Coordinates of C-alpha atoms in Angstrom, one line a residue:
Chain A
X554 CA 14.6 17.7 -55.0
X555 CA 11.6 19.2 -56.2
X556 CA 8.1 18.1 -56.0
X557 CA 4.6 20.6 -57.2
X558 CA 1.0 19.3 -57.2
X559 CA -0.6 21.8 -58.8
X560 CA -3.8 22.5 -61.2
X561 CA -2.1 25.0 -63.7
X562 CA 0.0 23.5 -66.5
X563 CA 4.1 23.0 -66.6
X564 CA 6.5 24.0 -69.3
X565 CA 8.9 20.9 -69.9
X566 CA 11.1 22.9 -72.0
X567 CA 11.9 25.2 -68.9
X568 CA 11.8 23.2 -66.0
X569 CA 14.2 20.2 -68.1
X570 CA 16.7 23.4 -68.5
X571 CA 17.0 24.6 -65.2
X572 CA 17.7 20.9 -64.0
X573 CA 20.4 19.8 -66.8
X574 CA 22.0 23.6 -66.1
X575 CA 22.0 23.4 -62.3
X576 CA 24.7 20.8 -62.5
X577 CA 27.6 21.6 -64.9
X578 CA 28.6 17.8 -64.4
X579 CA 25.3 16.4 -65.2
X580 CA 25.8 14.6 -68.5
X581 CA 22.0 13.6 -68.6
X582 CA 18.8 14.9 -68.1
X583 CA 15.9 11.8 -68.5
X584 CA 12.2 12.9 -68.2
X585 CA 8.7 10.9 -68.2
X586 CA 5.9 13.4 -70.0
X587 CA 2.8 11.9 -69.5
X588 CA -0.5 13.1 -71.2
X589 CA -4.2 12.6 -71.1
X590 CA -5.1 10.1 -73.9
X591 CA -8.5 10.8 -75.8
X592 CA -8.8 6.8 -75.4
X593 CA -9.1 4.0 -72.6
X594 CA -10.1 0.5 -72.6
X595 CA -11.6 0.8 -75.9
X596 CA -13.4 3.9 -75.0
X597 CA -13.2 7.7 -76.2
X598 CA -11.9 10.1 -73.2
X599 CA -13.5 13.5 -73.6
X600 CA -12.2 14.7 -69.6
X601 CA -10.1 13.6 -67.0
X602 CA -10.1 14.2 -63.2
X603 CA -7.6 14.0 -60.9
X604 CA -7.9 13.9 -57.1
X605 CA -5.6 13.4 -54.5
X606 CA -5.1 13.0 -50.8
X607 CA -3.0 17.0 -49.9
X608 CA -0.6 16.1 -47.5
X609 CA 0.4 12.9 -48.3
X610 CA 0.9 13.7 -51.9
X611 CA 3.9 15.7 -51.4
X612 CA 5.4 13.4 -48.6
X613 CA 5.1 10.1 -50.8
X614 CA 6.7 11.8 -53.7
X615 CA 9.5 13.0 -51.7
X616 CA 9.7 9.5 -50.0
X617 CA 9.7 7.8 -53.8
X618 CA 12.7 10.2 -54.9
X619 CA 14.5 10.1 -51.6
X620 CA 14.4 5.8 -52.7
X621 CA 15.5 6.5 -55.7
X622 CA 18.3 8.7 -54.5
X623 CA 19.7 5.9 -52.6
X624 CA 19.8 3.3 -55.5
X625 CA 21.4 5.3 -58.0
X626 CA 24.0 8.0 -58.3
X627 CA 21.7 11.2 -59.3
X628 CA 22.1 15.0 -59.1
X629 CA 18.6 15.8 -59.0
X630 CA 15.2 15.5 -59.4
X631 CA 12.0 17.7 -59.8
X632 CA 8.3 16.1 -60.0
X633 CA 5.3 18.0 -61.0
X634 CA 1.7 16.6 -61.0
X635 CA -1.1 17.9 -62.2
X636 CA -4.6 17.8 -60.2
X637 CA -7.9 18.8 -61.1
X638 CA -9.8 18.7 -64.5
X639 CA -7.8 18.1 -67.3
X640 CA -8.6 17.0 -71.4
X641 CA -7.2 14.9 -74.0
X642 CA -3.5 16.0 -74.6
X643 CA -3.0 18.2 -71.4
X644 CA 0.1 17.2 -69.6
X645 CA -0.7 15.2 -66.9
X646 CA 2.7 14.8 -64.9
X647 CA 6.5 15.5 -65.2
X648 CA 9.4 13.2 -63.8
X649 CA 12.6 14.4 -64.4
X650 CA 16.4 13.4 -63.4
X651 CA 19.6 14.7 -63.8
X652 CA 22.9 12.4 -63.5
X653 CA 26.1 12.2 -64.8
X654 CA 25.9 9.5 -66.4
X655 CA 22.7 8.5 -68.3
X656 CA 21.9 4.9 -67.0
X657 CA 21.6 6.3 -63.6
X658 CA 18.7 9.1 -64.7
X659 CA 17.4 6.5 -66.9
X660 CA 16.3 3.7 -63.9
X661 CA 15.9 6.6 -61.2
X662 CA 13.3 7.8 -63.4
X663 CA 11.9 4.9 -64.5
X664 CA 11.8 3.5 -60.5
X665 CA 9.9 6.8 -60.1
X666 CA 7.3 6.0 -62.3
X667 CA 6.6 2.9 -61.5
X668 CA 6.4 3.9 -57.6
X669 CA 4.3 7.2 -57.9
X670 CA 1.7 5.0 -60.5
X671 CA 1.5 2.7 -57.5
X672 CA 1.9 4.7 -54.2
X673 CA 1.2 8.6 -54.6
X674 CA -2.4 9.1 -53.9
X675 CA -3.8 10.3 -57.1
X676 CA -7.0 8.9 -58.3
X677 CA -8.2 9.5 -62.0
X678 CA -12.5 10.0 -63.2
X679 CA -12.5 9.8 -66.3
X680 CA -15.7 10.9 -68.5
X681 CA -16.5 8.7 -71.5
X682 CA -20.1 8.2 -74.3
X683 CA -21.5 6.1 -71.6
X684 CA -20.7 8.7 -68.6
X685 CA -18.1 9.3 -65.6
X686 CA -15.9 5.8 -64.5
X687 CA -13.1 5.8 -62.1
X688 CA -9.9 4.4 -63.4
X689 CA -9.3 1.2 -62.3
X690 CA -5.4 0.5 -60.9
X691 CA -3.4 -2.2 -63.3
X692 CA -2.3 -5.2 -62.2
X693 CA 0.9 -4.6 -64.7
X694 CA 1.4 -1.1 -62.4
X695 CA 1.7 -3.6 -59.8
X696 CA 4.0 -5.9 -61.9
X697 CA 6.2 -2.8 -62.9
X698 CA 7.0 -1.7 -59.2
X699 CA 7.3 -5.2 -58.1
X700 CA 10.2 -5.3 -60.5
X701 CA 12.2 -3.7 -58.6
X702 CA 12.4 -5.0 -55.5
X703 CA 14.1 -8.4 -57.3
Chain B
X125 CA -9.6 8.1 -28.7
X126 CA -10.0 10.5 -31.4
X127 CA -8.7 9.7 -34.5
X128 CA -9.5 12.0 -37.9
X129 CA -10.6 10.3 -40.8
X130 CA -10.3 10.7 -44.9
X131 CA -11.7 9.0 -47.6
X132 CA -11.2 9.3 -51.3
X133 CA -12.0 8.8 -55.1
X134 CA -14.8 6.0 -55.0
X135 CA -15.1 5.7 -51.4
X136 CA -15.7 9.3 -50.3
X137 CA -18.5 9.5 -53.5
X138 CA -20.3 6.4 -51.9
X139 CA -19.6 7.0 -48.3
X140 CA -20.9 10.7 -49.1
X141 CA -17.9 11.6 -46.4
X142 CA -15.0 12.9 -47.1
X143 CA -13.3 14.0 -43.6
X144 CA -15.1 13.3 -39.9
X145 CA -13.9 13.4 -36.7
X146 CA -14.3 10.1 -34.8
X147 CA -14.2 9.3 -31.1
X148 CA -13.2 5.6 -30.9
X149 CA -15.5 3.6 -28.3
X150 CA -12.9 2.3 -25.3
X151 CA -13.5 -1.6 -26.5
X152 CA -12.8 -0.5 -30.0
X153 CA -9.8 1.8 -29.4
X154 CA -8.1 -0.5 -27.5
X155 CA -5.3 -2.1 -29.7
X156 CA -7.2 -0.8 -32.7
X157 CA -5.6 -1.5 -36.2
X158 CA -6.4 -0.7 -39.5
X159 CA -8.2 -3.8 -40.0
X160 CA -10.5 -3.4 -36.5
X161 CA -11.5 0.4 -38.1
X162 CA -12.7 -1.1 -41.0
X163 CA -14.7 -3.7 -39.3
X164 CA -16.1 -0.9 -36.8
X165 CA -17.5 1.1 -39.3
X166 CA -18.4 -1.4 -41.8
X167 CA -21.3 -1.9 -39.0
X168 CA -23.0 1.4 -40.0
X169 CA -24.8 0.0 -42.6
X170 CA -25.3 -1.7 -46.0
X171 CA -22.9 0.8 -47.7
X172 CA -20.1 1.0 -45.6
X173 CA -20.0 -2.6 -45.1
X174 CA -19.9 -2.9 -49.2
X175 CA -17.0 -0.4 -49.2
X176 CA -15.0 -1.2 -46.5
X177 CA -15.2 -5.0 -46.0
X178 CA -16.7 -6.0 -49.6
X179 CA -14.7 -6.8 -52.7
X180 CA -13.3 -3.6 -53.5
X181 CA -9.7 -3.5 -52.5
X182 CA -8.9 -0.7 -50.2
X183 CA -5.7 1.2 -48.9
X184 CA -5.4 2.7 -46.0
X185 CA -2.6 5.4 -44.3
X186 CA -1.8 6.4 -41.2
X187 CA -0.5 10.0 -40.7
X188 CA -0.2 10.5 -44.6
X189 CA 2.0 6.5 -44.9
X190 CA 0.8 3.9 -46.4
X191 CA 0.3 1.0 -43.8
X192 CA -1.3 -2.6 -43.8
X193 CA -4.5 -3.9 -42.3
X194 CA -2.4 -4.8 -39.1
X195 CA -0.5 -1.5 -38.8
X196 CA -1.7 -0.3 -35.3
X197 CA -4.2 2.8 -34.6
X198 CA -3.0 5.1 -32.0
X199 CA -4.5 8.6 -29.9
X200 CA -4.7 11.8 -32.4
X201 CA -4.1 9.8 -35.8
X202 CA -5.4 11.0 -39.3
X203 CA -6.5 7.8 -40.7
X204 CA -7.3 7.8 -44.6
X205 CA -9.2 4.8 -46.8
X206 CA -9.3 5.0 -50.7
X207 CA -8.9 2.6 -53.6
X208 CA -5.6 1.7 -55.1
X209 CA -4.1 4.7 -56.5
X210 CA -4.0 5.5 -59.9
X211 CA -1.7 8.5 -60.6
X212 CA 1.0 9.7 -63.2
Chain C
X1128 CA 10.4 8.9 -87.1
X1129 CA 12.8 12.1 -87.5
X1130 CA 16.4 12.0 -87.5
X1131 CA 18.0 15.6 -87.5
X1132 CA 21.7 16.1 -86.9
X1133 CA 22.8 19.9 -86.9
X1134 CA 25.5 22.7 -85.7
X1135 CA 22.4 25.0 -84.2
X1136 CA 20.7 24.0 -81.2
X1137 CA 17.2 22.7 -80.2
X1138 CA 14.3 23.9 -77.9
X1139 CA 13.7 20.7 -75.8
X1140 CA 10.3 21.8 -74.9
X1141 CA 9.1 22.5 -78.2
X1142 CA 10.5 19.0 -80.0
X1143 CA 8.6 17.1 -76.7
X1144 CA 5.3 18.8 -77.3
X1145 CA 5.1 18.4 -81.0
X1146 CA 5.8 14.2 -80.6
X1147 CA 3.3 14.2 -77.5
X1148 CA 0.5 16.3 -78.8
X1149 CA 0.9 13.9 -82.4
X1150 CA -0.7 11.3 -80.8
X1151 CA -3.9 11.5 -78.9
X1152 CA -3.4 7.8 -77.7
X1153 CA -0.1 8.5 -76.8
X1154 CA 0.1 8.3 -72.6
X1155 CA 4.1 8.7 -72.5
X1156 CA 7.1 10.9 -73.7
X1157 CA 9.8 9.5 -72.3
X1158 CA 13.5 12.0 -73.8
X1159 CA 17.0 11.7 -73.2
X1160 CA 18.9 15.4 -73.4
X1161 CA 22.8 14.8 -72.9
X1162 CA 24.8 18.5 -72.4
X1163 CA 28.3 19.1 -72.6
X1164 CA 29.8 18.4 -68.9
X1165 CA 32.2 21.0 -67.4
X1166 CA 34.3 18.0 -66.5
X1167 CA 35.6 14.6 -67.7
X1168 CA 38.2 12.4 -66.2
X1169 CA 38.9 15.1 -63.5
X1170 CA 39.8 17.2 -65.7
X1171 CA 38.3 20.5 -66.3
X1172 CA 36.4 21.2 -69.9
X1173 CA 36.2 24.1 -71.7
X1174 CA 35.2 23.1 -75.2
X1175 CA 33.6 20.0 -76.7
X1176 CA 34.1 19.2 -80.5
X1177 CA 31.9 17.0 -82.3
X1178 CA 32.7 15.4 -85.5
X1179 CA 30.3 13.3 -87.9
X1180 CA 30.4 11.3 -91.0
X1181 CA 27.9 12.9 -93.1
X1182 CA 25.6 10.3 -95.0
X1183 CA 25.9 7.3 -93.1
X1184 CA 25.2 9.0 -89.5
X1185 CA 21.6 9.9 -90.2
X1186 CA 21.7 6.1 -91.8
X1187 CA 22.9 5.1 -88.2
X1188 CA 20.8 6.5 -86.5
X1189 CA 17.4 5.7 -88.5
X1190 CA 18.5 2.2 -88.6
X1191 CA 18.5 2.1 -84.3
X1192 CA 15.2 3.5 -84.3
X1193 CA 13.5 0.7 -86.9
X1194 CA 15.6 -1.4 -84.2
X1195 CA 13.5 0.2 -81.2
X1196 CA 10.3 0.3 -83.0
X1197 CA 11.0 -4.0 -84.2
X1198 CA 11.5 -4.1 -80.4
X1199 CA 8.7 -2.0 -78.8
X1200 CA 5.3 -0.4 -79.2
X1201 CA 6.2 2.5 -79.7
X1202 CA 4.8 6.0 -81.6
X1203 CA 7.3 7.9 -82.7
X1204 CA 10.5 9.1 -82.3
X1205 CA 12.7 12.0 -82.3
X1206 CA 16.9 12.2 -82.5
X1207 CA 18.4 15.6 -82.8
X1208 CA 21.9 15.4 -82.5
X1209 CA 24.3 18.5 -82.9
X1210 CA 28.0 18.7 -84.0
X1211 CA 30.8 21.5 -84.4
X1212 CA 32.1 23.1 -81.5
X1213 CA 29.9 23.6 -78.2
X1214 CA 30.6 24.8 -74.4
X1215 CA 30.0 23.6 -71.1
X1216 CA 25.9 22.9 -70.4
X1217 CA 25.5 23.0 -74.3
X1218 CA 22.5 20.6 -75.5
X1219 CA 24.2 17.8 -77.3
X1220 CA 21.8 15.6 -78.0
X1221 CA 17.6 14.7 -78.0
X1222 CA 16.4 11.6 -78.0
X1223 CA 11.9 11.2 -77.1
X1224 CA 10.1 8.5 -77.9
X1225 CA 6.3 8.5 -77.5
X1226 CA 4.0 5.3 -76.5
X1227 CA 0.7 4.1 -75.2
X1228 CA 2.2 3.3 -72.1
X1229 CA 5.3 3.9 -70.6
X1230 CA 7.4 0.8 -70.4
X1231 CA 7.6 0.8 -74.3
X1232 CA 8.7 4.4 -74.1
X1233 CA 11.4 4.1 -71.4
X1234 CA 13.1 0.9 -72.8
X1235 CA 13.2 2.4 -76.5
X1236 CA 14.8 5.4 -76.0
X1237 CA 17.8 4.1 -73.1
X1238 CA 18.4 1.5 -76.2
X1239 CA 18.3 4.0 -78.9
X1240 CA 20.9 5.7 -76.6
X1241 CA 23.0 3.0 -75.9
X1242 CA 23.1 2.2 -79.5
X1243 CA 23.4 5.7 -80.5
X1244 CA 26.4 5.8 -78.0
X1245 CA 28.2 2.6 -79.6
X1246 CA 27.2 2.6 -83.6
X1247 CA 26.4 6.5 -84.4
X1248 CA 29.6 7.7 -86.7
X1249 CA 30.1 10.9 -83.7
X1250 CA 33.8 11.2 -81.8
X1251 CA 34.1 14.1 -79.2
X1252 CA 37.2 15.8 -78.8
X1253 CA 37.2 18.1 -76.0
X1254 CA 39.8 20.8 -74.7
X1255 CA 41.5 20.7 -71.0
X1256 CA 44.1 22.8 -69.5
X1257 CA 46.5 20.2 -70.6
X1258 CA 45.7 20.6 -74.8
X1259 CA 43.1 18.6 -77.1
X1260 CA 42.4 15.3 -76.6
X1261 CA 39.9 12.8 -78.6
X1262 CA 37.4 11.1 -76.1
X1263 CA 38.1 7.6 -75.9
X1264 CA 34.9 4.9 -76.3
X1265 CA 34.3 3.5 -72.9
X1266 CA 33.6 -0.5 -71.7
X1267 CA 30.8 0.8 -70.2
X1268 CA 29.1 2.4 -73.0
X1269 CA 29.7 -1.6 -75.3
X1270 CA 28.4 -3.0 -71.7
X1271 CA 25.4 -1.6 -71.6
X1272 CA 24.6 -1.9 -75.5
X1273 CA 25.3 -5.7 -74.9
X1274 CA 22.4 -6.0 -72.8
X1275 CA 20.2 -5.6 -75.0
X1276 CA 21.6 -8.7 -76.9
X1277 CA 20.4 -11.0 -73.9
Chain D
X1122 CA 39.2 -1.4 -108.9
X1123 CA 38.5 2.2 -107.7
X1124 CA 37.4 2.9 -104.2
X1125 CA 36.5 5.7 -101.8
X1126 CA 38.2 6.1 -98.8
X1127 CA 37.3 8.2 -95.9
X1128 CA 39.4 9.0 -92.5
X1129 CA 37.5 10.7 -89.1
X1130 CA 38.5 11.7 -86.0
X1131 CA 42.4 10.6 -84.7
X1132 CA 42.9 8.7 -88.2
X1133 CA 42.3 11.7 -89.9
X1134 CA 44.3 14.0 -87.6
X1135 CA 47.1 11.7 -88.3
X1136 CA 47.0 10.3 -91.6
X1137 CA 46.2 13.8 -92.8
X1138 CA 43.6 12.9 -95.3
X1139 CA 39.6 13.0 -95.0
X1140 CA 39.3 11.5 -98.3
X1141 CA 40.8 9.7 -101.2
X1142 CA 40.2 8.0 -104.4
X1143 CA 42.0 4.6 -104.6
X1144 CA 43.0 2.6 -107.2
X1145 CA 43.3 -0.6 -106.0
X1146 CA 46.0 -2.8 -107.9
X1147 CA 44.4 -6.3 -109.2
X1148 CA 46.3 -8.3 -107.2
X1149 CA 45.3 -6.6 -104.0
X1150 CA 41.4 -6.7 -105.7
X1151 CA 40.6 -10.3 -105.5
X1152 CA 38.9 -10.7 -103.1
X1153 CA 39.7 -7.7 -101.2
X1154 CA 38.1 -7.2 -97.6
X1155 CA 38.7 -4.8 -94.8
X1156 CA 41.5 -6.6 -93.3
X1157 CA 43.1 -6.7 -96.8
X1158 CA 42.8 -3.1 -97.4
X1159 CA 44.5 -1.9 -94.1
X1160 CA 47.4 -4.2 -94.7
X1161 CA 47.7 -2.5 -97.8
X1162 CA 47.5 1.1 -97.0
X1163 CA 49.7 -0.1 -93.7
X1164 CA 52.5 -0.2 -96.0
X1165 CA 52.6 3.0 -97.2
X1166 CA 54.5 3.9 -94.5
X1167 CA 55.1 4.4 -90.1
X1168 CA 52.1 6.6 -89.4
X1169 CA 49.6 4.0 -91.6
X1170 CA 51.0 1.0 -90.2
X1171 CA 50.7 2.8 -86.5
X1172 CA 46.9 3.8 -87.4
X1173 CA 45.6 0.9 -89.3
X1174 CA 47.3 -2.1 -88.2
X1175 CA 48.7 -0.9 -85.0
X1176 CA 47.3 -1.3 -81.4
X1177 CA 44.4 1.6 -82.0
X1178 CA 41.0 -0.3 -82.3
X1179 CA 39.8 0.7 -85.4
X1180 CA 36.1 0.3 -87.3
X1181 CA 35.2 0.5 -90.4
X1182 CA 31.9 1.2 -92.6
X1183 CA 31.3 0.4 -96.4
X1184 CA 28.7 1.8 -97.9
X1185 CA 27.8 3.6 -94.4
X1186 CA 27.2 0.5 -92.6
X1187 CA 29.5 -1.0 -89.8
X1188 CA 31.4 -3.8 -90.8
X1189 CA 34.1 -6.4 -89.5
X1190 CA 37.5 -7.7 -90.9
X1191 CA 36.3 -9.6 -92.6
X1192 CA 34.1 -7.9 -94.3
X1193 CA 34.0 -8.0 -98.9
X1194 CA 34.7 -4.8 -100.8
X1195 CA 34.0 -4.4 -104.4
X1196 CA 34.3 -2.1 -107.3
X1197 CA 32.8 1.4 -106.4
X1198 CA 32.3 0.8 -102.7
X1199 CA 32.8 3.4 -99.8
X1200 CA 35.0 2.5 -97.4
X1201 CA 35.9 4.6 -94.2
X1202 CA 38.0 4.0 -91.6
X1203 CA 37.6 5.7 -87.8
X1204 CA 38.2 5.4 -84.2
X1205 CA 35.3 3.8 -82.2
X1206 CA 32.3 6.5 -82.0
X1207 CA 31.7 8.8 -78.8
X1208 CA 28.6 10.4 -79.5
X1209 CA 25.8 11.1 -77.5

């Protein structure tokens, strides 16, 4: 298990690699690439911020994967999440898991979306025409996590 | 009691706080909960009231967890408040 | 849509950026990369060989994604999918799919990769200490393409 | 009738043929479908009959699109015959 909260940029291409090699039995690698969009709500995004509580970052990730790692049958897992000022099309965060078989990566990684959107203490300002708004949480990010507790 | 406090995103830009150190009154501290807190420092004025105890929805953690508005306060605890997370 | 089906291999990180970067509304990347296990059926592999029927795989496999696209919001999408002879921890296949937001993105490509597992004209042979042997479809692979029929 | 067959995988390991043009007599023509066609090539001998009509599950395309049993083939069409795919 990995997890990085960092300011600097990620390559996918590298860090997808070094998960799918570590395990010779790993038939699948599934990954979440998320970017900043240059819209929200209707309105242009020129600049995104990201803040977050250090500390308890790291320790909710790890507590998100560690759930994840007892629902399904995973090798691994590595997390990164950007913080800091970022722009429309910068990479924003990277999920990825390693099974050997792919529906396993494929809900593990999904599950760990849906739980870091809701529980990792990130919190996006984002700077629009009309000026600087903080992103407002989504009653569907709610929806998506309450999913899986059915 | 002395508890350490954070605040994030919209609250610590409002609040104009982002981390103070707070010794807990003895009728306050004892069984404090997250809820209690909230109520205790709403009373500092117009702002903190409309933060803590308005209509915004906040979340609160205990020692880097997330906990509920009943989860219990206790000697030495970093106690954070922020809005509902919106990460990834 | 791009559908590319090829003996060389692919640079993961490369393929992911291009689809991301396409569009600026696009929040999510979610990719599927299967590799070549070192092992199947407890038995030690040393080879994989992938055979294809030329002409109506590429068919196949544009047909699943007008499927996934019918089905969800969805950007774009991306299948790379190598044949001939590969080793252990070889890149096999690439599936991304790129969306607004990420529930579009995850479902569409784990169906594009159930269906791709189940309809694409590919068969795997791989080499054991024992001698050759053809891979043989599995239950689980028709189970979890059924599904999707619910 | 002419058609054009193709083998993959096991059937073609077997049969030893990746391709063929067929010349499908009249009587086996009318109203020919996929069933039809691997009862006919069945009886060309042990190895067919094993392959085509034996217990191997075996699909078939015309025209590079899956089809069942049932399926209609008509002048020109082609028709391959393979194990079920493991791809991916």
């Amino acid at each position: 298990m990995t997890v990085r909260v960092q300011t600097q940029d990620f390559d996918v291409g590298f860090e997808i690699s070094q998960l799918r090699t570590a395990h010779k039995d790993a038939g699948a690698v599934v990954s979440f690439v998320g970017q900043v969009r240059d819209v929200n709500e209707g309105d242009t995004v020129s600049q995104l911020t990201l803040e977050h509580y250090p500390g308890m970052t790291e320790k909710a990730l790890e507590a998100i994967i560690n759930q994840a790692a007892s629902r399904w049958n995973i090798f691994d897992t590595l997390i990164i999440h950007r913080v800091g000022t970022l722009q429309p099309t910068d990479q924003i965060v990277l999920v990825a898991v390693s099974s050997a078989h792919r529906g396993d990566a494929f809900k593990a990684c999904e599950f760990i979306m849906d739980y870091l959107k809701t529980e990792a203490p990130f919190w996006k300002k984002e700077v629009t025409p009309t000026g600087e708004r903080w992103i407002e949480a989504k009653q569907t990010d709610d929806d998506a996590r309450e999913r899986w507790t059915k | 009691m002395k508890i350490k406090l954070f605040y994030f995103a919209r609250l610590k830009e409002t609040l104009k706080y982002s981390t103070e150190d707070l010794d807990v009154p003895d009728d306050v501290a004892k069984t404090l909960t997250i809820l209690k807190l909230k109520a205790f420092l709403a009373k500092r004025g117009d702002v903190w009231g409309q933060m803590l105890m308005g209509k915004l929805k906040i979340r609160a953690a205990i020692n880097h967890a997330l906990v509920d508005d009943n989860a219990p306060i206790t000697d030495g605890d970093e106690v954070a408040f922020f809005p509902p997370v919106t990460g990834g």
